[in-house]
Amino acid sequence: MRIAFTAADRHPETTLDPRFGRAPFFLIYDTDTADWTSLGNPAVESLQGAGTQAAEALVRAGVAALVTGQCGPKAHRALTAAGIEVYTSTEGTVVGSLAAFAAGRLSTIQAGQQGGTGRPHSGGGREGQTR
Amino acid sequence: MRIAIASGKGGTGKTTVSVHLAWALAQHHPVQYVDCDVEEPNGHLFLKPEIETQTPVSMPVPQVNPDLCTHCGECSAICAFGAIVATPSLTLTFPELCHGCGGCSQVCPTGAISEVDRTTGVVETGYALAGEPGTGQVAISFLQGRLHVGEAMSPPVIRALKSHIDPDALAILDLPPGTSCPATTALRGVDRALLVAEPTPFGLHDLTLAVEMVRTLGIPFAVVVNRAGLGDNRVEEFCAREGIPIWARLPHDRRVAEAYARGQLRAVPAEIQETLAELAQRLLTEVRP
C-alpha cells in the first residue's frame, strides 16, 4: 500500500504541509518495502484548480491513501472517486504523521467536512484588484 | 463612442465619477451607463434604474458520456485549469473551474465529451432618469452584468454585457478594479480611458499598474485625481514626469462620502458637480471614436 503525505521538503523528517493543492511535495511511503519516494507537486504554481490537478497526480502515482491537513471539496471529490482515502493529521512532521497513521490515530475527512486551502482564482477573484 | 472609467485600486471613485458623468452627459447626448463590475455592480444604487430585460449568460462546459469514455486522460492533460480529472474508473468534471475553451472535447479520441451550456450570470438592461424633476428629464440607458454568486469567471458575462452596447450612443463603462482579466476584458475596444486615482502612495502604486495596462492595450487615457488634497504630491509628479494629462481634480470632501454611503446621486457639493460637468464637456469635445 502506498500512502502520500503533503510535505514541505523531500525528506520524511520535514514538516507535514497542512495544505493539499499547494503543498510543494508529496512524500510517498510504500508499506510493503518501507521505502520513501518524493514527487514534486505539479500543481503548486497553478493559477487555479491546484487541488484537482494535485489529486490527479496522486491518482497517477497509484496511492491508496493521502495524509494532509485539509483538502478542499473539489480535490476531495476527485481523490475519493479514485478510491483514495483522505486522512487529516495535526502531527507536525511527515514521519510523525506516518506513526500516527500506523497506530490508527488518524481520522478520515468525509465529504462536506473539507476546509479548502486554495487561493481564489486569480483572474476572476476579487484578488484581481491587486494584481 | 466608449469611455471607460478604470482604476488600478478598488474604491478610488470609479462609480461616483461614472454615474455623475453619465448624468451630466445625458443633458447633451444619448448616454448608456454600463456597469462592467459584474462581481459587485453598484451603479444601480445611484441611478436607481427600471430594469426591463434580463438575459442569462452561459458558457460551454464539458459533459462526459460514461459509455464512451475510456479514462485515457487526454482531456485532463490538455486542461490548464484542473476542470477535468481522469481517474482509472471515472472522469470527473468541475464546471466552476472551466474556462469554456473546448480543448477537452477536441482531444477526446472517443468523442465522449460534448459541450453543454451552463448559466453563470445575467445581463440586465433598462433606463434611469437624469435631470431635475419637472424641468425636462432625459433617460439614461442602463446596462449591467451580474455574475452569479459562487462563480469565478467574470469575462464571459462582461463580453455578453458589452454586446448590448449601442454603437451610436455615448457609453460610459464603469470598470471592475484592477488590471487582470475582468478589467482588460471590459477595456478592449474603448476609445478613451479615465483612470481614477487617489493621491496616496498606495494610489500611486496601483495607478502605475493601471497606466501600464492601458498603454499595453494602446488606449488613450487621462487621469482623474479623486480626493485631491489627501496624501501627498507623488501622483501629480508621476503624471507630470510621464506626460499624462490630468483632466480633473475632485477635492477630498466628507460630504461626498456621506452622499455615497446613502446611495445619493447629485448630493455631492456643487463645486464637485461642476468639475464633473466640465469633465463631461471635455469628453464631448476632445474624444472622438
GROMACS .gro file of C-alpha atoms in nm:
model
  420
    1MET     CA    1   0.000   0.000   0.000
    2ARG     CA    2   0.128   0.344  -0.095
    3ILE     CA    3   0.049   0.640   0.130
    4ALA     CA    4   0.105   1.003   0.021
    5PHE     CA    5   0.188   1.284   0.263
    6THR     CA    6   0.185   1.656   0.183
    7ALA     CA    7   0.537   1.774   0.258
    8ALA     CA    8   0.736   2.095   0.285
    9ASP     CA    9   1.052   1.921   0.161
   10ARG     CA   10   1.177   1.594   0.013
   11HIS     CA   11   1.279   1.412   0.333
   12PRO     CA   12   1.045   1.236   0.578
   13GLU     CA   13   1.158   1.444   0.879
   14THR     CA   14   1.014   1.752   0.710
   15THR     CA   15   0.701   1.940   0.812
   16LEU     CA   16   0.366   1.796   0.708
   17ASP     CA   17   0.227   2.073   0.487
   18PRO     CA   18  -0.130   2.134   0.608
   19ARG     CA   19  -0.236   2.233   0.255
   20PHE     CA   20  -0.308   1.981  -0.016
   21GLY     CA   21  -0.313   2.151  -0.358
   22ARG     CA   22  -0.038   2.399  -0.274
   23ALA     CA   23   0.199   2.165  -0.089
   24PRO     CA   24   0.535   2.173  -0.267
   25PHE     CA   25   0.598   1.798  -0.241
   26PHE     CA   26   0.426   1.467  -0.188
   27LEU     CA   27   0.624   1.204   0.000
   28ILE     CA   28   0.503   0.855  -0.073
   29TYR     CA   29   0.564   0.571   0.171
   30ASP     CA   30   0.534   0.213   0.050
   31THR     CA   31   0.425  -0.015   0.337
   32ASP     CA   32   0.549  -0.326   0.154
   33THR     CA   33   0.906  -0.208   0.105
   34ALA     CA   34   0.928   0.062   0.377
   35ASP     CA   35   1.069   0.294   0.109
   36TRP     CA   36   1.007   0.666   0.067
   37THR     CA   37   0.982   0.835  -0.270
   38SER     CA   38   0.918   1.201  -0.336
   39LEU     CA   39   0.707   1.367  -0.601
   40GLY     CA   40   0.706   1.738  -0.679
   41ASN     CA   41   0.352   1.876  -0.683
   42PRO     CA   42   0.293   1.973  -1.048
   43ALA     CA   43   0.004   2.199  -0.943
   44VAL     CA   44   0.187   2.412  -0.688
   45GLU     CA   45   0.207   2.717  -0.919
   46SER     CA   46  -0.130   2.668  -1.093
   47LEU     CA   47  -0.339   2.981  -1.128
   48GLN     CA   48  -0.643   2.776  -1.033
   49GLY     CA   49  -0.756   2.417  -0.995
   50ALA     CA   50  -0.448   2.324  -0.792
   51GLY     CA   51  -0.650   2.079  -0.582
   52THR     CA   52  -0.793   1.883  -0.873
   53GLN     CA   53  -0.460   1.878  -1.058
   54ALA     CA   54  -0.271   1.761  -0.748
   55ALA     CA   55  -0.538   1.493  -0.697
   56GLU     CA   56  -0.482   1.363  -1.047
   57ALA     CA   57  -0.106   1.348  -0.986
   58LEU     CA   58  -0.171   1.128  -0.682
   59VAL     CA   59  -0.413   0.911  -0.880
   60ARG     CA   60  -0.136   0.855  -1.135
   61ALA     CA   61   0.112   0.781  -0.859
   62GLY     CA   62  -0.114   0.498  -0.755
   63VAL     CA   63  -0.155   0.583  -0.389
   64ALA     CA   64  -0.429   0.433  -0.175
   65ALA     CA   65  -0.431   0.698   0.096
   66LEU     CA   66  -0.343   1.063   0.148
   67VAL     CA   67  -0.241   1.222   0.477
   68THR     CA   68  -0.266   1.601   0.482
   69GLY     CA   69  -0.404   1.881   0.695
   70GLN     CA   70  -0.708   1.994   0.498
   71CYS     CA   71  -0.828   1.944   0.146
   72GLY     CA   72  -1.097   2.130  -0.043
   73PRO     CA   73  -1.422   1.981  -0.171
   74LYS     CA   74  -1.320   1.952  -0.537
   75ALA     CA   75  -0.992   1.777  -0.460
   76HIS     CA   76  -1.173   1.556  -0.212
   77ARG     CA   77  -1.425   1.456  -0.476
   78ALA     CA   78  -1.151   1.367  -0.725
   79LEU     CA   79  -0.949   1.171  -0.467
   80THR     CA   80  -1.242   0.970  -0.336
   81ALA     CA   81  -1.363   0.900  -0.692
   82ALA     CA   82  -1.028   0.729  -0.744
   83GLY     CA   83  -1.069   0.534  -0.420
   84ILE     CA   84  -0.806   0.732  -0.229
   85GLU     CA   85  -0.886   0.768   0.143
   86VAL     CA   86  -0.810   1.116   0.276
   87TYR     CA   87  -0.677   1.143   0.632
   88THR     CA   88  -0.618   1.455   0.835
   89SER     CA   89  -0.321   1.488   1.064
   90THR     CA   90  -0.217   1.751   1.311
   91GLU     CA   91   0.122   1.592   1.370
   92GLY     CA   92   0.393   1.841   1.284
   93THR     CA   93   0.608   1.615   1.067
   94VAL     CA   94   0.564   1.359   0.793
   95VAL     CA   95   0.727   1.078   0.996
   96GLY     CA   96   0.512   1.169   1.295
   97SER     CA   97   0.205   1.151   1.073
   98LEU     CA   98   0.311   0.811   0.942
   99ALA     CA   99   0.346   0.684   1.301
  100ALA     CA  100   0.001   0.822   1.385
  101PHE     CA  101  -0.141   0.662   1.072
  102ALA     CA  102   0.019   0.324   1.154
  103ALA     CA  103  -0.120   0.345   1.508
  104GLY     CA  104  -0.469   0.408   1.368
  105ARG     CA  105  -0.491   0.751   1.531
  106LEU     CA  106  -0.580   0.950   1.219
  107SER     CA  107  -0.936   1.010   1.109
  108THR     CA  108  -1.058   1.045   0.755
  109ILE     CA  109  -1.201   1.361   0.605
  110GLN     CA  110  -1.551   1.293   0.474
  111ALA     CA  111  -1.737   1.481   0.202
  112GLY     CA  112  -1.877   1.802   0.347
  113GLN     CA  113  -1.607   1.830   0.613
  114GLN     CA  114  -1.339   1.973   0.391
  115GLY     CA  115  -1.173   2.301   0.465
  116GLY     CA  116  -1.022   2.412   0.140
  117THR     CA  117  -0.695   2.596   0.149
  118GLY     CA  118  -0.666   2.704  -0.212
  119ARG     CA  119  -0.646   3.064  -0.313
  120PRO     CA  120  -0.923   3.220  -0.516
  121HIS     CA  121  -0.896   3.217  -0.892
  122SER     CA  122  -0.657   3.498  -0.963
  123GLY     CA  123  -0.825   3.613  -1.282
  124GLY     CA  124  -1.178   3.626  -1.159
  125GLY     CA  125  -1.147   3.660  -0.785
  126ARG     CA  126  -1.155   3.993  -0.616
  127GLU     CA  127  -0.787   3.928  -0.562
  128GLY     CA  128  -0.754   4.061  -0.915
  129GLN     CA  129  -0.761   4.411  -0.766
  130THR     CA  130  -0.403   4.389  -0.655
  131ARG     CA  131  -0.254   4.206  -0.947
  132MET     CA  132  -1.810   5.622  -2.853
  133ARG     CA  133  -1.697   5.431  -2.548
  134ILE     CA  134  -1.532   5.579  -2.242
  135ALA     CA  135  -1.401   5.354  -1.968
  136ILE     CA  136  -1.371   5.466  -1.608
  137ALA     CA  137  -1.095   5.250  -1.464
  138SER     CA  138  -0.855   5.228  -1.172
  139GLY     CA  139  -0.580   5.001  -1.054
  140LYS     CA  140  -0.708   5.017  -0.699
  141GLY     CA  141  -1.060   4.946  -0.580
  142GLY     CA  142  -1.259   5.219  -0.406
  143THR     CA  143  -1.099   5.518  -0.578
  144GLY     CA  144  -1.428   5.661  -0.701
  145LYS     CA  145  -1.497   5.495  -1.037
  146THR     CA  146  -1.870   5.467  -0.976
  147THR     CA  147  -1.902   5.817  -0.831
  148VAL     CA  148  -1.730   5.958  -1.140
  149SER     CA  149  -1.919   5.729  -1.380
  150VAL     CA  150  -2.272   5.797  -1.261
  151HIS     CA  151  -2.218   6.172  -1.241
  152LEU     CA  152  -2.058   6.178  -1.585
  153ALA     CA  153  -2.347   5.978  -1.730
  154TRP     CA  154  -2.590   6.220  -1.566
  155ALA     CA  155  -2.408   6.527  -1.698
  156LEU     CA  156  -2.354   6.385  -2.048
  157ALA     CA  157  -2.719   6.284  -2.079
  158GLN     CA  158  -2.811   6.653  -2.093
  159HIS     CA  159  -2.629   6.674  -2.428
  160HIS     CA  160  -2.625   6.331  -2.589
  161PRO     CA  161  -2.792   5.988  -2.560
  162VAL     CA  162  -2.594   5.804  -2.293
  163GLN     CA  163  -2.554   5.444  -2.191
  164TYR     CA  164  -2.423   5.371  -1.844
  165VAL     CA  165  -2.263   5.023  -1.848
  166ASP     CA  166  -2.170   4.866  -1.514
  167CYS     CA  167  -1.891   4.624  -1.608
  168ASP     CA  168  -1.804   4.541  -1.246
  169VAL     CA  169  -2.015   4.226  -1.273
  170GLU     CA  170  -1.887   4.083  -0.945
  171GLU     CA  171  -2.017   4.379  -0.745
  172PRO     CA  172  -2.222   4.611  -0.967
  173ASN     CA  173  -2.321   4.919  -0.768
  174GLY     CA  174  -2.411   5.190  -1.019
  175HIS     CA  175  -2.776   5.089  -0.981
  176LEU     CA  176  -2.767   5.212  -0.620
  177PHE     CA  177  -2.723   5.567  -0.750
  178LEU     CA  178  -2.906   5.567  -1.084
  179LYS     CA  179  -3.198   5.359  -0.947
  180PRO     CA  180  -3.294   5.223  -1.289
  181GLU     CA  181  -3.606   5.044  -1.406
  182ILE     CA  182  -3.484   4.706  -1.530
  183GLU     CA  183  -3.670   4.599  -1.843
  184THR     CA  184  -3.482   4.297  -1.977
  185GLN     CA  185  -3.281   4.015  -1.825
  186THR     CA  186  -3.073   3.790  -2.049
  187PRO     CA  187  -2.895   3.488  -1.899
  188VAL     CA  188  -2.528   3.442  -1.984
  189SER     CA  189  -2.399   3.092  -2.030
  190MET     CA  190  -2.072   2.929  -2.123
  191PRO     CA  191  -1.994   2.587  -2.270
  192VAL     CA  192  -1.867   2.324  -2.025
  193PRO     CA  193  -1.780   1.959  -2.089
  194GLN     CA  194  -2.013   1.669  -2.029
  195VAL     CA  195  -1.861   1.320  -2.032
  196ASN     CA  196  -2.053   1.027  -2.174
  197PRO     CA  197  -1.950   0.739  -1.944
  198ASP     CA  198  -2.040   0.480  -2.208
  199LEU     CA  199  -1.781   0.618  -2.449
  200CYS     CA  200  -1.512   0.738  -2.205
  201THR     CA  201  -1.205   0.516  -2.169
  202HIS     CA  202  -1.049   0.735  -1.893
  203CYS     CA  203  -0.739   0.781  -2.107
  204GLY     CA  204  -0.670   1.123  -1.951
  205GLU     CA  205  -0.614   1.318  -2.276
  206CYS     CA  206  -0.878   1.569  -2.163
  207SER     CA  207  -0.724   1.638  -1.825
  208ALA     CA  208  -0.377   1.661  -1.979
  209ILE     CA  209  -0.484   1.949  -2.203
  210CYS     CA  210  -0.686   2.134  -1.937
  211ALA     CA  211  -0.476   2.410  -1.780
  212PHE     CA  212  -0.737   2.478  -1.514
  213GLY     CA  213  -0.790   2.143  -1.344
  214ALA     CA  214  -1.151   2.141  -1.461
  215ILE     CA  215  -1.148   1.778  -1.571
  216VAL     CA  216  -0.983   1.489  -1.390
  217ALA     CA  217  -0.944   1.135  -1.523
  218THR     CA  218  -0.924   0.857  -1.268
  219PRO     CA  219  -0.895   0.489  -1.371
  220SER     CA  220  -1.269   0.432  -1.338
  221LEU     CA  221  -1.430   0.775  -1.361
  222THR     CA  222  -1.364   1.102  -1.542
  223LEU     CA  223  -1.488   1.396  -1.338
  224THR     CA  224  -1.568   1.749  -1.448
  225PHE     CA  225  -1.552   2.061  -1.233
  226PRO     CA  226  -1.762   2.311  -1.432
  227GLU     CA  227  -1.689   2.600  -1.196
  228LEU     CA  228  -1.319   2.576  -1.290
  229CYS     CA  229  -1.385   2.554  -1.666
  230HIS     CA  230  -1.292   2.844  -1.896
  231GLY     CA  231  -1.503   2.707  -2.181
  232CYS     CA  232  -1.218   2.663  -2.431
  233GLY     CA  233  -1.347   2.331  -2.562
  234GLY     CA  234  -0.999   2.175  -2.571
  235CYS     CA  235  -1.110   1.861  -2.390
  236SER     CA  236  -1.381   1.780  -2.642
  237GLN     CA  237  -1.134   1.841  -2.927
  238VAL     CA  238  -0.871   1.598  -2.799
  239CYS     CA  239  -1.105   1.323  -2.679
  240PRO     CA  240  -1.023   1.021  -2.900
  241THR     CA  241  -1.359   0.851  -2.847
  242GLY     CA  242  -1.589   1.152  -2.883
  243ALA     CA  243  -1.710   1.106  -2.527
  244ILE     CA  244  -1.710   1.477  -2.443
  245SER     CA  245  -1.982   1.711  -2.558
  246GLU     CA  246  -2.033   2.072  -2.454
  247VAL     CA  247  -2.337   2.185  -2.262
  248ASP     CA  248  -2.438   2.538  -2.164
  249ARG     CA  249  -2.402   2.645  -1.806
  250THR     CA  250  -2.554   2.973  -1.687
  251THR     CA  251  -2.309   3.185  -1.489
  252GLY     CA  252  -2.467   3.528  -1.487
  253VAL     CA  253  -2.718   3.769  -1.632
  254VAL     CA  254  -2.720   4.091  -1.835
  255GLU     CA  255  -2.985   4.343  -1.733
  256THR     CA  256  -3.095   4.646  -1.930
  257GLY     CA  257  -3.330   4.930  -1.853
  258TYR     CA  258  -3.322   5.303  -1.806
  259ALA     CA  259  -3.267   5.566  -1.541
  260LEU     CA  260  -3.376   5.927  -1.538
  261ALA     CA  261  -3.137   6.220  -1.539
  262GLY     CA  262  -3.220   6.587  -1.497
  263GLU     CA  263  -3.417   6.773  -1.235
  264PRO     CA  264  -3.779   6.658  -1.199
  265GLY     CA  265  -4.022   6.897  -1.359
  266THR     CA  266  -3.766   7.066  -1.583
  267GLY     CA  267  -3.736   6.804  -1.854
  268GLN     CA  268  -3.585   6.474  -1.754
  269VAL     CA  269  -3.396   6.260  -2.001
  270ALA     CA  270  -3.342   5.886  -1.993
  271ILE     CA  271  -3.003   5.724  -1.942
  272SER     CA  272  -2.990   5.380  -2.093
  273PHE     CA  273  -2.877   5.149  -1.814
  274LEU     CA  274  -2.687   4.820  -1.860
  275GLN     CA  275  -2.533   4.596  -1.601
  276GLY     CA  276  -2.395   4.246  -1.581
  277ARG     CA  277  -2.422   4.028  -1.275
  278LEU     CA  278  -2.205   3.725  -1.216
  279HIS     CA  279  -2.391   3.465  -1.010
  280VAL     CA  280  -2.270   3.420  -0.652
  281GLY     CA  281  -2.006   3.150  -0.627
  282GLU     CA  282  -1.890   3.187  -0.986
  283ALA     CA  283  -1.530   3.282  -1.055
  284MET     CA  284  -1.526   3.371  -1.424
  285SER     CA  285  -1.646   3.722  -1.496
  286PRO     CA  286  -1.510   3.779  -1.853
  287PRO     CA  287  -1.790   3.585  -2.030
  288VAL     CA  288  -2.051   3.799  -1.851
  289ILE     CA  289  -1.857   4.118  -1.933
  290ARG     CA  290  -1.834   4.020  -2.301
  291ALA     CA  291  -2.207   3.945  -2.314
  292LEU     CA  292  -2.278   4.278  -2.145
  293LYS     CA  293  -2.066   4.468  -2.398
  294SER     CA  294  -2.251   4.306  -2.687
  295HIS     CA  295  -2.558   4.503  -2.570
  296ILE     CA  296  -2.388   4.842  -2.608
  297ASP     CA  297  -2.548   5.064  -2.871
  298PRO     CA  298  -2.267   5.177  -3.106
  299ASP     CA  299  -2.439   5.511  -3.168
  300ALA     CA  300  -2.474   5.603  -2.803
  301LEU     CA  301  -2.212   5.754  -2.581
  302ALA     CA  302  -2.125   5.468  -2.348
  303ILE     CA  303  -1.975   5.516  -2.004
  304LEU     CA  304  -1.820   5.188  -1.891
  305ASP     CA  305  -1.782   5.165  -1.513
  306LEU     CA  306  -1.499   4.911  -1.484
  307PRO     CA  307  -1.405   4.649  -1.230
  308PRO     CA  308  -1.092   4.746  -1.037
  309GLY     CA  309  -0.751   4.604  -1.103
  310THR     CA  310  -0.551   4.509  -1.407
  311SER     CA  311  -0.639   4.143  -1.457
  312CYS     CA  312  -0.885   3.968  -1.691
  313PRO     CA  313  -1.207   4.143  -1.577
  314ALA     CA  314  -1.058   4.492  -1.627
  315THR     CA  315  -0.885   4.415  -1.959
  316THR     CA  316  -1.195   4.239  -2.095
  317ALA     CA  317  -1.400   4.548  -2.019
  318LEU     CA  318  -1.134   4.784  -2.162
  319ARG     CA  319  -1.096   4.627  -2.504
  320GLY     CA  320  -1.245   4.844  -2.777
  321VAL     CA  321  -1.293   5.162  -2.573
  322ASP     CA  322  -1.196   5.496  -2.726
  323ARG     CA  323  -1.065   5.656  -2.409
  324ALA     CA  324  -0.996   5.558  -2.052
  325LEU     CA  325  -1.014   5.779  -1.748
  326LEU     CA  326  -0.803   5.640  -1.464
  327VAL     CA  327  -0.938   5.746  -1.127
  328ALA     CA  328  -0.659   5.767  -0.872
  329GLU     CA  329  -0.612   5.876  -0.514
  330PRO     CA  330  -0.310   6.092  -0.436
  331THR     CA  331  -0.166   5.847  -0.184
  332PRO     CA  332   0.138   5.614  -0.204
  333PHE     CA  333  -0.097   5.315  -0.243
  334GLY     CA  334  -0.298   5.505  -0.503
  335LEU     CA  335   0.019   5.582  -0.699
  336HIS     CA  336   0.129   5.219  -0.687
  337ASP     CA  337  -0.196   5.096  -0.838
  338LEU     CA  338  -0.219   5.389  -1.082
  339THR     CA  339   0.122   5.284  -1.215
  340LEU     CA  340  -0.016   4.935  -1.285
  341ALA     CA  341  -0.329   5.078  -1.450
  342VAL     CA  342  -0.115   5.307  -1.672
  343GLU     CA  343   0.087   5.005  -1.782
  344MET     CA  344  -0.238   4.823  -1.863
  345VAL     CA  345  -0.391   5.096  -2.082
  346ARG     CA  346  -0.058   5.160  -2.257
  347THR     CA  347  -0.024   4.789  -2.333
  348LEU     CA  348  -0.375   4.788  -2.479
  349GLY     CA  349  -0.300   5.104  -2.677
  350ILE     CA  350  -0.588   5.302  -2.530
  351PRO     CA  351  -0.554   5.682  -2.497
  352PHE     CA  352  -0.612   5.789  -2.140
  353ALA     CA  353  -0.616   6.068  -1.885
  354VAL     CA  354  -0.617   6.070  -1.506
  355VAL     CA  355  -0.885   6.196  -1.270
  356VAL     CA  356  -0.743   6.265  -0.925
  357ASN     CA  357  -1.009   6.192  -0.668
  358ARG     CA  358  -0.991   6.303  -0.305
  359ALA     CA  359  -0.736   6.564  -0.404
  360GLY     CA  360  -0.571   6.723  -0.102
  361LEU     CA  361  -0.535   6.389   0.070
  362GLY     CA  362  -0.197   6.216   0.087
  363ASP     CA  363   0.099   6.361  -0.099
  364ASN     CA  364   0.205   6.508  -0.432
  365ARG     CA  365   0.352   6.196  -0.590
  366VAL     CA  366   0.060   6.116  -0.822
  367GLU     CA  367   0.086   6.468  -0.967
  368GLU     CA  368   0.464   6.432  -1.003
  369PHE     CA  369   0.427   6.090  -1.165
  370CYS     CA  370   0.176   6.224  -1.420
  371ALA     CA  371   0.396   6.526  -1.499
  372ARG     CA  372   0.701   6.304  -1.545
  373GLU     CA  373   0.515   6.058  -1.767
  374GLY     CA  374   0.336   6.326  -1.969
  375ILE     CA  375  -0.006   6.201  -1.854
  376PRO     CA  376  -0.281   6.463  -1.864
  377ILE     CA  377  -0.488   6.516  -1.551
  378TRP     CA  378  -0.839   6.604  -1.665
  379ALA     CA  379  -1.000   6.667  -1.330
  380ARG     CA  380  -0.920   6.704  -0.962
  381LEU     CA  381  -1.206   6.626  -0.725
  382PRO     CA  382  -1.136   6.760  -0.377
  383HIS     CA  383  -1.141   6.537  -0.072
  384ASP     CA  384  -1.468   6.617   0.098
  385ARG     CA  385  -1.654   6.428   0.367
  386ARG     CA  386  -1.989   6.516   0.208
  387VAL     CA  387  -1.901   6.305  -0.098
  388ALA     CA  388  -1.854   6.002   0.122
  389GLU     CA  389  -2.181   6.077   0.300
  390ALA     CA  390  -2.371   6.101  -0.030
  391TYR     CA  391  -2.209   5.780  -0.149
  392ALA     CA  392  -2.297   5.595   0.168
  393ARG     CA  393  -2.661   5.697   0.124
  394GLY     CA  394  -2.666   5.599  -0.243
  395GLN     CA  395  -2.743   5.958  -0.337
  396LEU     CA  396  -2.670   6.092  -0.680
  397ARG     CA  397  -2.613   6.464  -0.716
  398ALA     CA  398  -2.588   6.515  -0.340
  399VAL     CA  399  -2.217   6.589  -0.367
  400PRO     CA  400  -2.110   6.952  -0.323
  401ALA     CA  401  -2.191   7.189  -0.611
  402GLU     CA  402  -1.827   7.265  -0.697
  403ILE     CA  403  -1.756   6.895  -0.742
  404GLN     CA  404  -2.062   6.853  -0.962
  405GLU     CA  405  -1.936   7.148  -1.165
  406THR     CA  406  -1.594   6.988  -1.207
  407LEU     CA  407  -1.763   6.668  -1.326
  408ALA     CA  408  -1.982   6.863  -1.569
  409GLU     CA  409  -1.667   7.028  -1.710
  410LEU     CA  410  -1.511   6.684  -1.745
  411ALA     CA  411  -1.821   6.572  -1.937
  412GLN     CA  412  -1.785   6.870  -2.172
  413ARG     CA  413  -1.420   6.789  -2.225
  414LEU     CA  414  -1.506   6.431  -2.317
  415LEU     CA  415  -1.763   6.555  -2.568
  416THR     CA  416  -1.519   6.795  -2.734
  417GLU     CA  417  -1.191   6.606  -2.716
  418VAL     CA  418  -1.275   6.241  -2.756
  419ARG     CA  419  -1.365   6.111  -3.098
  420PRO     CA  420  -1.410   5.745  -3.180
   0.00000   0.00000   0.00000
